Amino acid sequence: MTALHRLTKTYLCILALLSLALTVHAQKNALKGTVIDTAEKKKLHYAIVGLIDKADSTLYRAIRTDAEGMFELVKIPAGRYTLMVSYPKMADFLQDLTVTDTSKINLGDVPMVTEAKLLEEVVVRAGVPIRMRGDTLEYTADSFALKPNQTVEELLKRLPGIQVERNGKIIAQGQEVKKVLVDGDEFFSDDPGLALKYLQAGAVDKVQVFDQKSEQAEFTGIDDGTRNKTINLKLKKNKKNGYFGKLSAGADGKDYYQHEAMGALFSGTQKISVFGMAAKTGKAGLSHEDMSKYVSQDYEVINDGTGGITYYTNNGEYENDTYYGNGLPSILYGGAHFSDKWNGDKQKLFANYRINETKANGWSNSNNTNILPDGSGFFNKNDSRESSYSFNQKASGSLAIKLDSFATLKITANGGFGENNNYNWSNSGSNNEKGFRVNSSEQSNKSLSENRRFGSNITYQRKFRKEGRTLSLTFQQDYSRRLSDAYAFSAINYYDPASGSFKNADTLDQLQQTLMPLESYAAKGVYTEKFGKAVSISVEYGWKTAQSANVFNTFNNLNGKYEARVDSLSNDYDFTVNTHITGATVGWATKKISISAGSKVFITNLDQVNNDLKDVTNRRFINVAPQVNLTFKLPKNASLTAGYSGQTVQPSIEQLQPLRRTNNRLYVQVGNPDLKPAFQHSANLYFSKYNWVKGTSFYGNFYFHYTDNAMTMQSTTDAQNSTVSQYINLDGVANLNGYMGYNWEYKKLHLRPGISASIGKGGGNFMQNGQKIRNESIYSSVRVSATHDWKEVMTTSYSASVNYNVGWSNVATNKTNRTISHTHSLDNTFFLPWKIELVSDCNFNFQPKNSSFNSSINNVQWNAHVQKKFLKNEQGIVKFSVNDILNNNNGYRRGVSGNNVYESNRLVLKRYWLLTVAWNFMKSL
């Protein structure tokens, strides 16, 4: 296969779908034939047939064969062409042709040979680095040079259009990647972090990036607007049978350590994997944000349009975790994965297990200034100490059974258990704008909580003989239970705001007990029908019932025992929600355009029962959730998608329950049983264009979000800086965000630059001391990056961003706040003799002084390690690493939010070193 043929094959997969109709002069020539499978002697329908102009190697036209495998091209400009015919799992057919104005060429049967047969006779070289296959952007992994035993994370950092941030977040085409699959299936659930951390880049053949639709949309073919940016790692054929893993131990001999172990066995369709880690470095810390990576939804929850009215958590959210990145964490975590397919892939089984334990101790302090509408305000200072412990485990699994060629049954279940213990001590005080002390307090809070949950889902899907006719039935169950004890102590001193002299003292010593159970059951049926070639319709009906409660009891400490119930701070509340779900969607799809539009209607009956007062409130409401989605497949590997959706958001239990909540009398929150639902409007526009021959890509997106009747805060603050707050309804502020990026390549220089820019506007409304406060801001950022490979010598990656923010508020004394910052990142890997590598990453963060802060912040954090590889295939590694070489790491943060200016600091990990010995192993069977 020539370079020309390999190059042009990449054009066909996408451009054949677009079916370009070019206007040419009225020649009367024709080219036709019939594509057949030589092995099975059958005609191949929907094969891709393309003509490539040999003069400039451009694709003239691409079409698909009909149901009988026939094709015909007419009105072809005179010239010399290469005919290319492609079909899945078949080797390409190539034939040179000369066409005149009057040519009548009948090729007859065009023979196609399977790739397996072809591989017995020839060696196929790697294809082009980047190509489009339909809506999927595909990278050929071996086209991006890596050293042996480097991870998939290192591979992704080299791919144009993909960023791997320092916290492990993956950004592809300007959007966060939610899933990483291996050969189209889950690997350790759908956690992006684990696949990147433990899979070796050498085992990967292709990296595919695409927007994964919902399971229902994939089944019916009617777009519901749901998208998850997804990466699929296609393994090399010789790597699908074997084992690989990693053993690593690192320590400084005193305080810090990081030990890891992972093993995976791949045998055809079977995957078995286990991993474990013990660490006290912060690098492996499960922060509150990271926890979401370790839980998968497992199934799509039936939406009843009530938002979170009866839920404090569900199976799709992260486990409760007490470590937020503050302090020195000690972490143990691990997991296991099993998946298999058998009986010709008619049965599929997936199972995952995850466990983690986190201990942390830390301190923090903060200063903030809050301006009230009348121009008065308070300067607040807080110092705190905290310790935390959490233990969580989760198991999930699914079994899919293909009952026959038309029907599939899928059973999914997940469950989890967690317990969390926290202790916090703080000392705080407030001065008013005159400089007089108005309050001071000492507080200690200890909380113990336990969470259990279990959910299951059964789905039956059936396709009928008529194309586009489908039926899916789903039954779903969820159970959760949360129990917590919170011990709150506070001693508060109040001072005269006019003089600062002492007035009186107040002490609170209470136990707050919370019990929140939930049970829900739901069923839904969806039927689709296709009319003609382009129009499809989907109708659905469902039902869901949810019963939940919030039993909140407050007890005063009397003689060392918490037995005296405080009725004014306690409440027993029940919720019952019954919802009928109806909906319809119409879809229209051609080769170039697809449109879907529809709406769901939720007819809901809500019973709120205040068991203490024997009071029952019944609310009936109708929620509407419209959605429209459009996709345009444009010429020259470009696409444009647009969408709109509307959604009703109901108040939560804690927002509705008529209860005064406080563990500190300086801040009291009151429930609002009359709080009304909000309605969210969301719209998006996304454009992408790729030229894989030149190595360029351009993508841009735009988001709009607005909430009618938004649920926001109303607060009243008195002269002692004591605040009472309650949720109320106010219209929101439009939030806008735009992003665009461009990447290109200088192949001879091995240089891949990129540039991106974003701009947005956000804000919100709330009430303070009877006045409506409107805070708004505009934020913008420009980022440039470049990656250079100097083969066998070094690789360099540089990125820089400039960020500019403007914020303002309608508070009379508030001034417009402008902040600017710029950050730089420089990563280098030097390949030295004797298999020694020197790796350095340096991050520069500069925040000049501004109207709110009189000093600048300039921080440089530099990490580096040197490692020596040994053993066969460089599987052994000895590494000496130093974290924060300059000892500059700090937890200082500052910012402006409307009428509030804040500064904070916290305990973080600073300079330390580790000596690590690691063994990476891999063997193909």
Coordinates of C-alpha atoms in Angstrom, one line a residue, residues 487 509-511 555-564:
Y487 CA -21.5 17.8 68.4
D509 CA -23.3 23.0 73.5
Q510 CA -25.5 20.7 71.5
L511 CA -25.8 17.4 69.7
F555 CA -30.3 18.1 72.1
N556 CA -28.8 20.5 74.7
N557 CA -26.0 19.3 77.0
L558 CA -27.3 18.9 80.5
N559 CA -24.9 17.5 83.1
G560 CA -22.8 15.9 80.5
K561 CA -25.6 14.2 78.7
Y562 CA -27.3 15.2 75.4
E563 CA -30.9 14.4 76.3
A564 CA -32.9 17.6 76.4

